[in-house]
Amino acid sequence: MKLSEVLKNIPVLEQRADSDTAITDICYDSRAVKQGSLFVAIRGFSSDGHAFIPKAMAAGAAAVLCEAAPQDGTPYILVDDCRRALALASVNFFGHPAEEMTVIGITGTSGKTTSSYLIKHLLEEALGAKVGLVGTNGNMIGQELLHTEHTTPESCDLQRLFRRMADAGCTHAVMEVSSHSLVLSRVAGIRFDVALYTNLSQDHLDFHKDMDDYANAKRKLFSLCAVGCINADDSRAETMMADRACEFLRFSADGAAAELTAENISLHAGGVDFTVQYRGECVNTSLAIPGRFSVHNALGAIAVGLALGLPLAACADAIRTAKGVKGRMELVPTDGDYRILIDYSHKPDALENVLKTLRPVTKGRLTVLFGCGGDRDRLKRPIMGAIAADHADLVIVTSDNPRTEEPEAIIDEIMAGTEGRGTPCVRICDRVEAIHWAIDNAGVGDVILLAGKGHEDYQVVGHEKHHMDEREIVAEYLKKRKEI
């Protein structure tokens, strides 16, 4: 593709590169440059891509897209925002793949992953569609699972993935859209057919200056979509809908004004049963994932189906046959009369919701094992400690991706929130050892919640990932105990 075609609709401040230059690829990592690549110099949080321009050129880059002009005769295109330019150039280079599919975006603090899988399942069941998925648990093309590093990939990687999806015959793409991706222009150039808002609670305040800033980042999605599906029960629902030109379909399980509502809600250990009402039509459905939040997740998926023109009955039928999601209230086999569940709840509201869900179905003692990530929001650490102590019978505080922070220091901050609440608290820094201790001390009817890791099969210490899958840890320890 010619450079001029790659740069279509991108505001250029200055160009010192031949418009007829053949571009063979687009990349923002100098290590990935090949002959003929367009290298985009991104100013990151820990490094500046402009410093790697010489390396990119030495590797065969045809030209550089940058915010500061090189001084050595390098062919360049100067723009005022390389992140947005990268997104738009990638859309052009990969041939606008999102336009070949129906694209659904999901934003919010909690529920994005479960909602994405529910929507994917709904579209497959109701339409027989081949659906691509982009999210925290991994990316999927139909039933093929691909590894992922970020909730929303960098724009170039996202467009490359969309092209693979479209070429593989996907008619729909469902993606989690993080606040980071909206602020950092990773989804620039994409027109979403439907956007879903789940909820907003404290998270990512290491990136956003406050909750208002966080909310405003989320609401950007509703300037990029045709129809917005909004959880009317959330306190920030009106914020999401303010000054947006798209149509809205609101849903509620708690009595808020909405077009789509849930009535006759029944919560039990096996999931939730409820009646869905929409424009005078009522249909019974159920979802085999326990917790009141499951009602909101199911309503959000049904709202997306309705926004795409599907009948209410077809949406409700699809929800009824949906399965759980790895790392979300996932039951792990044990060797006794107690339960172990793995859940990704690594945020205050998510941890509270899961513990409240487990409390009424726990016959014995409710134990929670968790930690907080290093180099992330420190304000939530004592909050999560307090939540754990308020809602569990036993708290085990351990490590969860300490990264470059001292693990014991993170635990100190969590433990500060548990003080004065009268709940027994144990601190065991090594997470594997902590899980072993929890199993050794389990009693009949107990429920042990391993919170925070969810689908993750690694622990980040320093800058390195070490394999650590909680399912394997439990299975291996139970096997070892049998052999003793």
mmCIF file of C-alpha atoms in Angstrom, residues 78-456:
data_model
loop_
_atom_site.group_PDB
_atom_site.id
_atom_site.type_symbol
_atom_site.label_atom_id
_atom_site.label_comp_id
_atom_site.label_asym_id
_atom_site.label_seq_id
_atom_site.Cartn_x
_atom_site.Cartn_y
_atom_site.Cartn_z
ATOM 1 C CA LEU A 78 4.926 14.983 11.366
ATOM 2 C CA VAL A 79 1.603 14.912 13.265
ATOM 3 C CA ASP A 80 0.394 16.409 16.533
ATOM 4 C CA ASP A 81 -0.909 13.128 18.020
ATOM 5 C CA CYS A 82 0.906 9.915 17.152
ATOM 6 C CA ARG A 83 -1.470 7.673 19.095
ATOM 7 C CA ARG A 84 -4.504 8.834 17.146
ATOM 8 C CA ALA A 85 -2.516 8.833 13.899
ATOM 9 C CA LEU A 86 -1.428 5.231 14.589
ATOM 10 C CA ALA A 87 -5.066 4.208 15.005
ATOM 11 C CA LEU A 88 -6.256 5.922 11.825
ATOM 12 C CA ALA A 89 -3.269 4.725 9.784
ATOM 13 C CA SER A 90 -3.917 1.163 10.987
ATOM 14 C CA VAL A 91 -7.584 1.402 9.979
ATOM 15 C CA ASN A 92 -6.466 2.450 6.502
ATOM 16 C CA PHE A 93 -3.664 -0.083 6.188
ATOM 17 C CA PHE A 94 -5.822 -3.058 7.185
ATOM 18 C CA GLY A 95 -8.685 -1.973 4.944
ATOM 19 C CA HIS A 96 -11.295 -0.816 7.485
ATOM 20 C CA PRO A 97 -12.030 -4.341 8.764
ATOM 21 C CA ALA A 98 -14.482 -3.194 11.466
ATOM 22 C CA GLU A 99 -16.799 -1.941 8.727
ATOM 23 C CA GLU A 100 -17.128 -5.524 7.476
ATOM 24 C CA MET A 101 -18.576 -6.660 10.815
ATOM 25 C CA THR A 102 -21.151 -5.582 13.387
ATOM 26 C CA VAL A 103 -19.072 -4.280 16.292
ATOM 27 C CA ILE A 104 -20.242 -4.200 19.909
ATOM 28 C CA GLY A 105 -18.189 -2.391 22.565
ATOM 29 C CA ILE A 106 -18.506 -2.898 26.331
ATOM 30 C CA THR A 107 -17.233 -0.457 28.946
ATOM 31 C CA GLY A 108 -17.531 -0.231 32.722
ATOM 32 C CA THR A 109 -15.563 -1.231 35.813
ATOM 33 C CA SER A 110 -17.010 -4.684 36.442
ATOM 34 C CA GLY A 111 -18.885 -7.184 34.317
ATOM 35 C CA LYS A 112 -17.207 -6.474 30.982
ATOM 36 C CA THR A 113 -15.735 -9.934 30.498
ATOM 37 C CA THR A 114 -18.825 -11.878 31.532
ATOM 38 C CA SER A 115 -20.988 -9.575 29.407
ATOM 39 C CA SER A 116 -18.745 -10.088 26.391
ATOM 40 C CA TYR A 117 -19.060 -13.872 26.627
ATOM 41 C CA LEU A 118 -22.817 -13.657 27.146
ATOM 42 C CA ILE A 119 -23.204 -11.435 24.094
ATOM 43 C CA LYS A 120 -20.978 -13.704 22.007
ATOM 44 C CA HIS A 121 -23.054 -16.710 23.061
ATOM 45 C CA LEU A 122 -26.309 -14.847 22.396
ATOM 46 C CA LEU A 123 -25.276 -13.915 18.851
ATOM 47 C CA GLU A 124 -24.091 -17.438 18.129
ATOM 48 C CA GLU A 125 -27.298 -19.000 19.453
ATOM 49 C CA ALA A 126 -29.832 -16.499 18.096
ATOM 50 C CA LEU A 127 -28.182 -15.799 14.746
ATOM 51 C CA GLY A 128 -25.827 -18.703 14.150
ATOM 52 C CA ALA A 129 -23.164 -16.017 13.702
ATOM 53 C CA LYS A 130 -19.409 -16.459 13.794
ATOM 54 C CA VAL A 131 -18.286 -13.992 16.451
ATOM 55 C CA GLY A 132 -14.900 -12.531 17.291
ATOM 56 C CA LEU A 133 -14.118 -11.446 20.855
ATOM 57 C CA VAL A 134 -11.549 -9.032 22.290
ATOM 58 C CA GLY A 135 -11.116 -8.995 26.040
ATOM 59 C CA THR A 136 -9.384 -9.658 29.335
ATOM 60 C CA ASN A 137 -9.602 -13.448 29.196
ATOM 61 C CA GLY A 138 -8.155 -13.551 25.695
ATOM 62 C CA ASN A 139 -9.132 -12.847 22.123
ATOM 63 C CA MET A 140 -11.240 -15.270 20.120
ATOM 64 C CA ILE A 141 -11.988 -15.846 16.449
ATOM 65 C CA GLY A 142 -15.051 -18.026 16.579
ATOM 66 C CA GLN A 143 -13.981 -20.790 18.980
ATOM 67 C CA GLU A 144 -10.227 -20.239 18.505
ATOM 68 C CA LEU A 145 -8.645 -18.683 21.589
ATOM 69 C CA LEU A 146 -5.732 -16.272 21.177
ATOM 70 C CA HIS A 147 -3.453 -14.910 23.915
ATOM 71 C CA THR A 148 -3.754 -11.246 24.894
ATOM 72 C CA GLU A 149 -1.733 -8.790 27.001
ATOM 73 C CA HIS A 150 -4.218 -5.924 27.366
ATOM 74 C CA THR A 151 -7.994 -5.638 27.783
ATOM 75 C CA THR A 152 -8.004 -3.523 24.621
ATOM 76 C CA PRO A 153 -4.936 -4.043 22.383
ATOM 77 C CA GLU A 154 -2.946 -1.149 20.958
ATOM 78 C CA SER A 155 -4.754 0.251 17.914
ATOM 79 C CA CYS A 156 -2.421 -1.342 15.370
ATOM 80 C CA ASP A 157 -2.768 -4.780 16.969
ATOM 81 C CA LEU A 158 -6.536 -4.318 17.239
ATOM 82 C CA GLN A 159 -6.953 -3.528 13.555
ATOM 83 C CA ARG A 160 -4.696 -6.459 12.656
ATOM 84 C CA LEU A 161 -6.929 -8.685 14.798
ATOM 85 C CA PHE A 162 -10.095 -7.270 13.231
ATOM 86 C CA ARG A 163 -8.675 -8.063 9.790
ATOM 87 C CA ARG A 164 -8.054 -11.667 10.881
ATOM 88 C CA MET A 165 -11.617 -11.870 12.205
ATOM 89 C CA ALA A 166 -13.197 -10.485 9.052
ATOM 90 C CA ASP A 167 -11.074 -12.697 6.797
ATOM 91 C CA ALA A 168 -12.032 -15.730 8.917
ATOM 92 C CA GLY A 169 -15.718 -15.038 8.293
ATOM 93 C CA CYS A 170 -16.705 -13.300 11.524
ATOM 94 C CA THR A 171 -19.872 -11.269 11.035
ATOM 95 C CA HIS A 172 -19.764 -9.784 14.531
ATOM 96 C CA ALA A 173 -17.048 -8.626 16.925
ATOM 97 C CA VAL A 174 -17.576 -8.100 20.655
ATOM 98 C CA MET A 175 -14.915 -6.197 22.551
ATOM 99 C CA GLU A 176 -14.198 -4.895 26.019
ATOM 100 C CA VAL A 177 -13.291 -1.218 25.782
ATOM 101 C CA SER A 178 -11.183 0.004 28.686
ATOM 102 C CA SER A 179 -10.945 3.602 29.861
ATOM 103 C CA HIS A 180 -7.243 3.515 28.949
ATOM 104 C CA SER A 181 -8.067 2.607 25.356
ATOM 105 C CA LEU A 182 -10.541 5.471 25.058
ATOM 106 C CA VAL A 183 -8.107 8.021 26.474
ATOM 107 C CA LEU A 184 -5.156 6.678 24.478
ATOM 108 C CA SER A 185 -7.077 6.569 21.155
ATOM 109 C CA ARG A 186 -6.746 2.799 20.702
ATOM 110 C CA VAL A 187 -10.303 2.607 19.312
ATOM 111 C CA ALA A 188 -10.128 5.787 17.219
ATOM 112 C CA GLY A 189 -11.561 5.256 13.754
ATOM 113 C CA ILE A 190 -14.027 2.553 14.857
ATOM 114 C CA ARG A 191 -17.775 3.126 14.635
ATOM 115 C CA PHE A 192 -19.501 0.842 17.130
ATOM 116 C CA ASP A 193 -22.934 -0.427 16.180
ATOM 117 C CA VAL A 194 -23.829 -0.911 19.850
ATOM 118 C CA ALA A 195 -22.058 0.103 23.070
ATOM 119 C CA LEU A 196 -22.862 -1.325 26.510
ATOM 120 C CA TYR A 197 -22.225 0.372 29.868
ATOM 121 C CA THR A 198 -22.145 -1.942 32.894
ATOM 122 C CA ASN A 199 -21.250 0.191 35.948
ATOM 123 C CA LEU A 200 -18.590 2.399 37.492
ATOM 124 C CA SER A 201 -16.712 1.996 40.761
ATOM 125 C CA GLN A 202 -13.247 2.866 42.069
ATOM 126 C CA ASP A 203 -10.453 1.572 39.891
ATOM 127 C CA HIS A 204 -7.531 2.841 37.805
ATOM 128 C CA LEU A 205 -7.026 5.963 39.915
ATOM 129 C CA ASP A 206 -3.325 5.475 39.252
ATOM 130 C CA PHE A 207 -4.176 6.544 35.683
ATOM 131 C CA HIS A 208 -7.202 8.822 36.121
ATOM 132 C CA LYS A 209 -6.953 11.819 38.432
ATOM 133 C CA ASP A 210 -10.342 11.162 40.075
ATOM 134 C CA MET A 211 -13.648 9.347 39.604
ATOM 135 C CA ASP A 212 -15.102 12.111 37.430
ATOM 136 C CA ASP A 213 -12.140 11.824 35.096
ATOM 137 C CA TYR A 214 -12.591 8.044 35.041
ATOM 138 C CA ALA A 215 -16.303 8.402 34.223
ATOM 139 C CA ASN A 216 -15.642 10.926 31.463
ATOM 140 C CA ALA A 217 -13.157 8.525 29.891
ATOM 141 C CA LYS A 218 -15.815 5.794 29.819
ATOM 142 C CA ARG A 219 -18.464 8.057 28.327
ATOM 143 C CA LYS A 220 -16.284 8.723 25.282
ATOM 144 C CA LEU A 221 -17.496 5.383 23.920
ATOM 145 C CA PHE A 222 -21.015 6.766 23.505
ATOM 146 C CA SER A 223 -19.796 9.365 21.037
ATOM 147 C CA LEU A 224 -18.495 6.509 18.883
ATOM 148 C CA CYS A 225 -21.645 4.349 18.692
ATOM 149 C CA ALA A 226 -25.075 4.215 17.064
ATOM 150 C CA VAL A 227 -26.940 2.766 20.073
ATOM 151 C CA GLY A 228 -25.948 2.814 23.738
ATOM 152 C CA CYS A 229 -27.242 0.219 26.212
ATOM 153 C CA ILE A 230 -27.080 1.672 29.729
ATOM 154 C CA ASN A 231 -27.382 0.127 33.183
ATOM 155 C CA ALA A 232 -29.937 2.580 34.587
ATOM 156 C CA ASP A 233 -29.337 1.293 38.137
ATOM 157 C CA ASP A 234 -25.787 2.671 38.173
ATOM 158 C CA SER A 235 -25.207 6.113 39.691
ATOM 159 C CA ARG A 236 -23.249 7.279 36.635
ATOM 160 C CA ALA A 237 -25.906 6.265 34.090
ATOM 161 C CA GLU A 238 -26.982 9.858 33.419
ATOM 162 C CA THR A 239 -23.362 10.899 32.975
ATOM 163 C CA MET A 240 -22.927 8.300 30.240
ATOM 164 C CA MET A 241 -25.996 9.564 28.361
ATOM 165 C CA ALA A 242 -25.361 13.304 28.737
ATOM 166 C CA ASP A 243 -24.781 15.258 25.519
ATOM 167 C CA ARG A 244 -24.561 12.192 23.311
ATOM 168 C CA ALA A 245 -26.271 11.930 19.926
ATOM 169 C CA CYS A 246 -26.694 8.158 19.865
ATOM 170 C CA GLU A 247 -29.932 6.368 20.762
ATOM 171 C CA PHE A 248 -30.144 4.778 24.209
ATOM 172 C CA LEU A 249 -31.764 1.632 25.566
ATOM 173 C CA ARG A 250 -31.776 1.527 29.369
ATOM 174 C CA PHE A 251 -32.069 -1.614 31.474
ATOM 175 C CA SER A 252 -32.800 -2.074 35.187
ATOM 176 C CA ALA A 253 -33.086 -4.809 37.794
ATOM 177 C CA ASP A 254 -33.585 -2.424 40.728
ATOM 178 C CA GLY A 255 -36.606 -0.357 39.732
ATOM 179 C CA ALA A 256 -34.957 2.511 37.821
ATOM 180 C CA ALA A 257 -36.761 4.013 34.836
ATOM 181 C CA ALA A 258 -35.806 1.827 31.870
ATOM 182 C CA GLU A 259 -37.137 0.262 28.691
ATOM 183 C CA LEU A 260 -35.886 -3.206 29.651
ATOM 184 C CA THR A 261 -36.454 -4.512 33.174
ATOM 185 C CA ALA A 262 -36.075 -7.653 35.280
ATOM 186 C CA GLU A 263 -38.877 -8.745 37.629
ATOM 187 C CA ASN A 264 -39.541 -11.723 39.910
ATOM 188 C CA ILE A 265 -35.817 -12.190 40.567
ATOM 189 C CA SER A 266 -34.869 -15.402 42.349
ATOM 190 C CA LEU A 267 -31.285 -15.898 43.534
ATOM 191 C CA HIS A 268 -29.939 -19.354 44.399
ATOM 192 C CA ALA A 269 -26.695 -21.333 44.502
ATOM 193 C CA GLY A 270 -27.132 -22.480 40.922
ATOM 194 C CA GLY A 271 -27.654 -19.043 39.433
ATOM 195 C CA VAL A 272 -30.532 -16.587 38.924
ATOM 196 C CA ASP A 273 -34.092 -16.829 37.573
ATOM 197 C CA PHE A 274 -36.103 -13.785 36.510
ATOM 198 C CA THR A 275 -38.720 -12.355 34.149
ATOM 199 C CA VAL A 276 -37.657 -9.916 31.432
ATOM 200 C CA GLN A 277 -40.051 -7.155 30.362
ATOM 201 C CA TYR A 278 -39.668 -5.070 27.219
ATOM 202 C CA ARG A 279 -42.351 -2.984 25.511
ATOM 203 C CA GLY A 280 -45.180 -4.917 27.106
ATOM 204 C CA GLU A 281 -43.692 -8.345 26.396
ATOM 205 C CA CYS A 282 -42.688 -10.650 29.271
ATOM 206 C CA VAL A 283 -40.385 -13.677 29.022
ATOM 207 C CA ASN A 284 -38.917 -15.908 31.736
ATOM 208 C CA THR A 285 -35.214 -16.695 31.638
ATOM 209 C CA SER A 286 -32.315 -17.781 33.836
ATOM 210 C CA LEU A 287 -28.530 -17.615 33.990
ATOM 211 C CA ALA A 288 -26.369 -20.296 35.608
ATOM 212 C CA ILE A 289 -24.049 -17.813 37.326
ATOM 213 C CA PRO A 290 -25.028 -16.930 40.931
ATOM 214 C CA GLY A 291 -25.325 -13.367 42.188
ATOM 215 C CA ARG A 292 -27.565 -10.375 41.638
ATOM 216 C CA PHE A 293 -24.913 -8.857 39.389
ATOM 217 C CA SER A 294 -25.637 -11.744 37.012
ATOM 218 C CA VAL A 295 -29.091 -10.273 36.440
ATOM 219 C CA HIS A 296 -27.505 -6.989 35.306
ATOM 220 C CA ASN A 297 -25.013 -8.827 33.092
ATOM 221 C CA ALA A 298 -27.818 -10.843 31.498
ATOM 222 C CA LEU A 299 -29.974 -7.736 30.982
ATOM 223 C CA GLY A 300 -27.041 -5.938 29.342
ATOM 224 C CA ALA A 301 -26.537 -8.803 26.883
ATOM 225 C CA ILE A 302 -30.267 -8.948 26.124
ATOM 226 C CA ALA A 303 -30.298 -5.163 25.605
ATOM 227 C CA VAL A 304 -27.519 -5.514 23.026
ATOM 228 C CA GLY A 305 -29.514 -8.229 21.246
ATOM 229 C CA LEU A 306 -32.601 -6.017 21.193
ATOM 230 C CA ALA A 307 -30.562 -3.068 19.905
ATOM 231 C CA LEU A 308 -29.462 -5.295 17.016
ATOM 232 C CA GLY A 309 -33.081 -6.135 16.211
ATOM 233 C CA LEU A 310 -33.317 -9.619 17.747
ATOM 234 C CA PRO A 311 -36.616 -10.783 19.329
ATOM 235 C CA LEU A 312 -36.829 -10.725 23.123
ATOM 236 C CA ALA A 313 -37.685 -14.437 23.282
ATOM 237 C CA ALA A 314 -34.628 -15.394 21.239
ATOM 238 C CA CYS A 315 -32.364 -13.324 23.516
ATOM 239 C CA ALA A 316 -33.881 -14.845 26.658
ATOM 240 C CA ASP A 317 -33.516 -18.369 25.276
ATOM 241 C CA ALA A 318 -29.841 -17.778 24.528
ATOM 242 C CA ILE A 319 -29.130 -16.477 28.035
ATOM 243 C CA ARG A 320 -30.732 -19.593 29.480
ATOM 244 C CA THR A 321 -28.135 -21.820 27.780
ATOM 245 C CA ALA A 322 -25.080 -19.644 28.552
ATOM 246 C CA LYS A 323 -22.247 -21.110 30.609
ATOM 247 C CA GLY A 324 -19.918 -19.455 33.101
ATOM 248 C CA VAL A 325 -16.637 -17.720 32.301
ATOM 249 C CA LYS A 326 -13.179 -18.923 33.350
ATOM 250 C CA GLY A 327 -12.073 -17.096 36.473
ATOM 251 C CA ARG A 328 -15.527 -15.700 37.210
ATOM 252 C CA MET A 329 -17.121 -17.587 40.119
ATOM 253 C CA GLU A 330 -15.327 -20.687 38.812
ATOM 254 C CA LEU A 331 -15.781 -23.797 40.955
ATOM 255 C CA VAL A 332 -12.588 -25.834 41.504
ATOM 256 C CA PRO A 333 -12.777 -29.566 42.382
ATOM 257 C CA THR A 334 -11.825 -30.422 45.978
ATOM 258 C CA ASP A 335 -11.336 -33.568 48.057
ATOM 259 C CA GLY A 336 -13.761 -32.774 50.866
ATOM 260 C CA ASP A 337 -17.037 -31.229 51.965
ATOM 261 C CA TYR A 338 -15.945 -27.681 51.184
ATOM 262 C CA ARG A 339 -15.877 -25.486 48.083
ATOM 263 C CA ILE A 340 -13.119 -23.507 46.401
ATOM 264 C CA LEU A 341 -14.041 -20.802 43.923
ATOM 265 C CA ILE A 342 -11.750 -18.679 41.770
ATOM 266 C CA ASP A 343 -12.881 -15.178 40.862
ATOM 267 C CA TYR A 344 -11.197 -12.193 39.216
ATOM 268 C CA SER A 345 -12.611 -9.785 41.820
ATOM 269 C CA HIS A 346 -9.607 -7.485 42.270
ATOM 270 C CA LYS A 347 -11.563 -4.267 42.847
ATOM 271 C CA PRO A 348 -13.466 -3.173 45.972
ATOM 272 C CA ASP A 349 -17.010 -3.418 44.598
ATOM 273 C CA ALA A 350 -16.308 -6.689 42.798
ATOM 274 C CA LEU A 351 -14.915 -8.295 45.954
ATOM 275 C CA GLU A 352 -17.879 -7.072 47.995
ATOM 276 C CA ASN A 353 -20.387 -8.334 45.421
ATOM 277 C CA VAL A 354 -18.832 -11.797 45.287
ATOM 278 C CA LEU A 355 -18.649 -12.139 49.076
ATOM 279 C CA LYS A 356 -22.267 -11.006 49.423
ATOM 280 C CA THR A 357 -23.231 -13.553 46.779
ATOM 281 C CA LEU A 358 -21.431 -16.390 48.562
ATOM 282 C CA ARG A 359 -22.603 -15.551 52.073
ATOM 283 C CA PRO A 360 -26.164 -16.964 51.825
ATOM 284 C CA VAL A 361 -24.987 -20.203 50.142
ATOM 285 C CA THR A 362 -22.143 -20.853 52.617
ATOM 286 C CA LYS A 363 -23.105 -23.384 55.283
ATOM 287 C CA GLY A 364 -19.804 -23.207 57.147
ATOM 288 C CA ARG A 365 -17.114 -20.545 57.201
ATOM 289 C CA LEU A 366 -16.570 -18.080 54.346
ATOM 290 C CA THR A 367 -12.836 -17.599 53.735
ATOM 291 C CA VAL A 368 -11.388 -15.064 51.306
ATOM 292 C CA LEU A 369 -7.776 -15.131 50.071
ATOM 293 C CA PHE A 370 -6.604 -12.084 48.124
ATOM 294 C CA GLY A 371 -3.936 -9.449 47.556
ATOM 295 C CA CYS A 372 -3.580 -6.195 45.612
ATOM 296 C CA GLY A 373 -1.419 -5.514 42.575
ATOM 297 C CA GLY A 374 1.784 -3.561 42.852
ATOM 298 C CA ASP A 375 2.353 -0.318 40.907
ATOM 299 C CA ARG A 376 -1.428 0.182 40.819
ATOM 300 C CA ASP A 377 -4.049 2.144 42.748
ATOM 301 C CA ARG A 378 -2.890 2.154 46.386
ATOM 302 C CA LEU A 379 -6.055 3.799 47.692
ATOM 303 C CA LYS A 380 -8.120 0.658 47.209
ATOM 304 C CA ARG A 381 -5.860 -1.556 49.368
ATOM 305 C CA PRO A 382 -7.221 -0.702 52.843
ATOM 306 C CA ILE A 383 -10.714 -0.458 51.342
ATOM 307 C CA MET A 384 -10.476 -4.030 50.104
ATOM 308 C CA GLY A 385 -9.067 -5.122 53.463
ATOM 309 C CA ALA A 386 -12.089 -3.616 55.199
ATOM 310 C CA ILE A 387 -14.521 -5.212 52.746
ATOM 311 C CA ALA A 388 -12.922 -8.627 53.231
ATOM 312 C CA ALA A 389 -13.063 -8.329 57.024
ATOM 313 C CA ASP A 390 -16.674 -7.107 56.966
ATOM 314 C CA HIS A 391 -18.036 -9.860 54.721
ATOM 315 C CA ALA A 392 -15.869 -12.954 55.356
ATOM 316 C CA ASP A 393 -15.332 -15.126 58.417
ATOM 317 C CA LEU A 394 -11.607 -15.543 57.743
ATOM 318 C CA VAL A 395 -9.289 -13.324 55.716
ATOM 319 C CA ILE A 396 -5.996 -14.489 54.206
ATOM 320 C CA VAL A 397 -3.952 -11.621 52.770
ATOM 321 C CA THR A 398 -1.274 -12.588 50.254
ATOM 322 C CA SER A 399 0.424 -11.411 47.037
ATOM 323 C CA ASP A 400 -1.178 -10.616 43.704
ATOM 324 C CA ASN A 401 1.222 -9.389 41.003
ATOM 325 C CA PRO A 402 3.457 -7.287 43.308
ATOM 326 C CA ARG A 403 5.439 -6.078 40.286
ATOM 327 C CA THR A 404 8.160 -3.655 41.440
ATOM 328 C CA GLU A 405 6.704 -3.018 44.905
ATOM 329 C CA GLU A 406 7.702 -4.835 48.076
ATOM 330 C CA PRO A 407 5.004 -7.504 48.640
ATOM 331 C CA GLU A 408 5.037 -7.191 52.421
ATOM 332 C CA ALA A 409 4.514 -3.421 52.131
ATOM 333 C CA ILE A 410 1.429 -3.978 49.972
ATOM 334 C CA ILE A 411 0.101 -6.433 52.541
ATOM 335 C CA ASP A 412 0.690 -3.853 55.298
ATOM 336 C CA GLU A 413 -1.571 -1.391 53.471
ATOM 337 C CA ILE A 414 -4.294 -4.019 52.993
ATOM 338 C CA MET A 415 -4.090 -5.146 56.625
ATOM 339 C CA ALA A 416 -4.612 -1.567 57.814
ATOM 340 C CA GLY A 417 -8.184 -1.830 56.537
ATOM 341 C CA THR A 418 -8.884 -5.015 58.500
ATOM 342 C CA GLU A 419 -8.013 -3.560 61.895
ATOM 343 C CA GLY A 420 -10.717 -3.236 64.527
ATOM 344 C CA ARG A 421 -13.271 -5.357 62.700
ATOM 345 C CA GLY A 422 -12.949 -8.494 64.784
ATOM 346 C CA THR A 423 -12.422 -10.864 61.866
ATOM 347 C CA PRO A 424 -9.491 -13.302 62.051
ATOM 348 C CA CYS A 425 -6.846 -12.261 59.520
ATOM 349 C CA VAL A 426 -3.804 -14.234 58.398
ATOM 350 C CA ARG A 427 -0.961 -12.849 56.305
ATOM 351 C CA ILE A 428 1.019 -15.261 54.128
ATOM 352 C CA CYS A 429 3.055 -13.472 51.483
ATOM 353 C CA ASP A 430 3.691 -16.497 49.250
ATOM 354 C CA ARG A 431 0.417 -17.089 47.402
ATOM 355 C CA VAL A 432 1.032 -20.800 46.838
ATOM 356 C CA GLU A 433 1.739 -21.280 50.531
ATOM 357 C CA ALA A 434 -1.366 -19.248 51.357
ATOM 358 C CA ILE A 435 -3.569 -21.484 49.201
ATOM 359 C CA HIS A 436 -2.101 -24.580 50.854
ATOM 360 C CA TRP A 437 -2.844 -23.099 54.278
ATOM 361 C CA ALA A 438 -6.427 -22.309 53.289
ATOM 362 C CA ILE A 439 -6.988 -25.907 52.157
ATOM 363 C CA ASP A 440 -5.391 -27.365 55.293
ATOM 364 C CA ASN A 441 -7.696 -25.254 57.465
ATOM 365 C CA ALA A 442 -10.937 -25.838 55.526
ATOM 366 C CA GLY A 443 -13.881 -27.318 57.410
ATOM 367 C CA VAL A 444 -17.136 -28.981 56.425
ATOM 368 C CA GLY A 445 -19.423 -26.577 54.588
ATOM 369 C CA ASP A 446 -16.713 -23.933 54.162
ATOM 370 C CA VAL A 447 -16.350 -21.843 51.022
ATOM 371 C CA ILE A 448 -12.871 -20.584 50.077
ATOM 372 C CA LEU A 449 -12.774 -17.690 47.634
ATOM 373 C CA LEU A 450 -9.457 -17.231 45.802
ATOM 374 C CA ALA A 451 -9.911 -13.652 44.654
ATOM 375 C CA GLY A 452 -7.968 -11.458 42.278
ATOM 376 C CA LYS A 453 -6.255 -13.772 39.800
ATOM 377 C CA GLY A 454 -9.289 -15.200 38.025
ATOM 378 C CA HIS A 455 -8.312 -16.357 34.556
ATOM 379 C CA GLU A 456 -4.670 -15.312 35.010
#
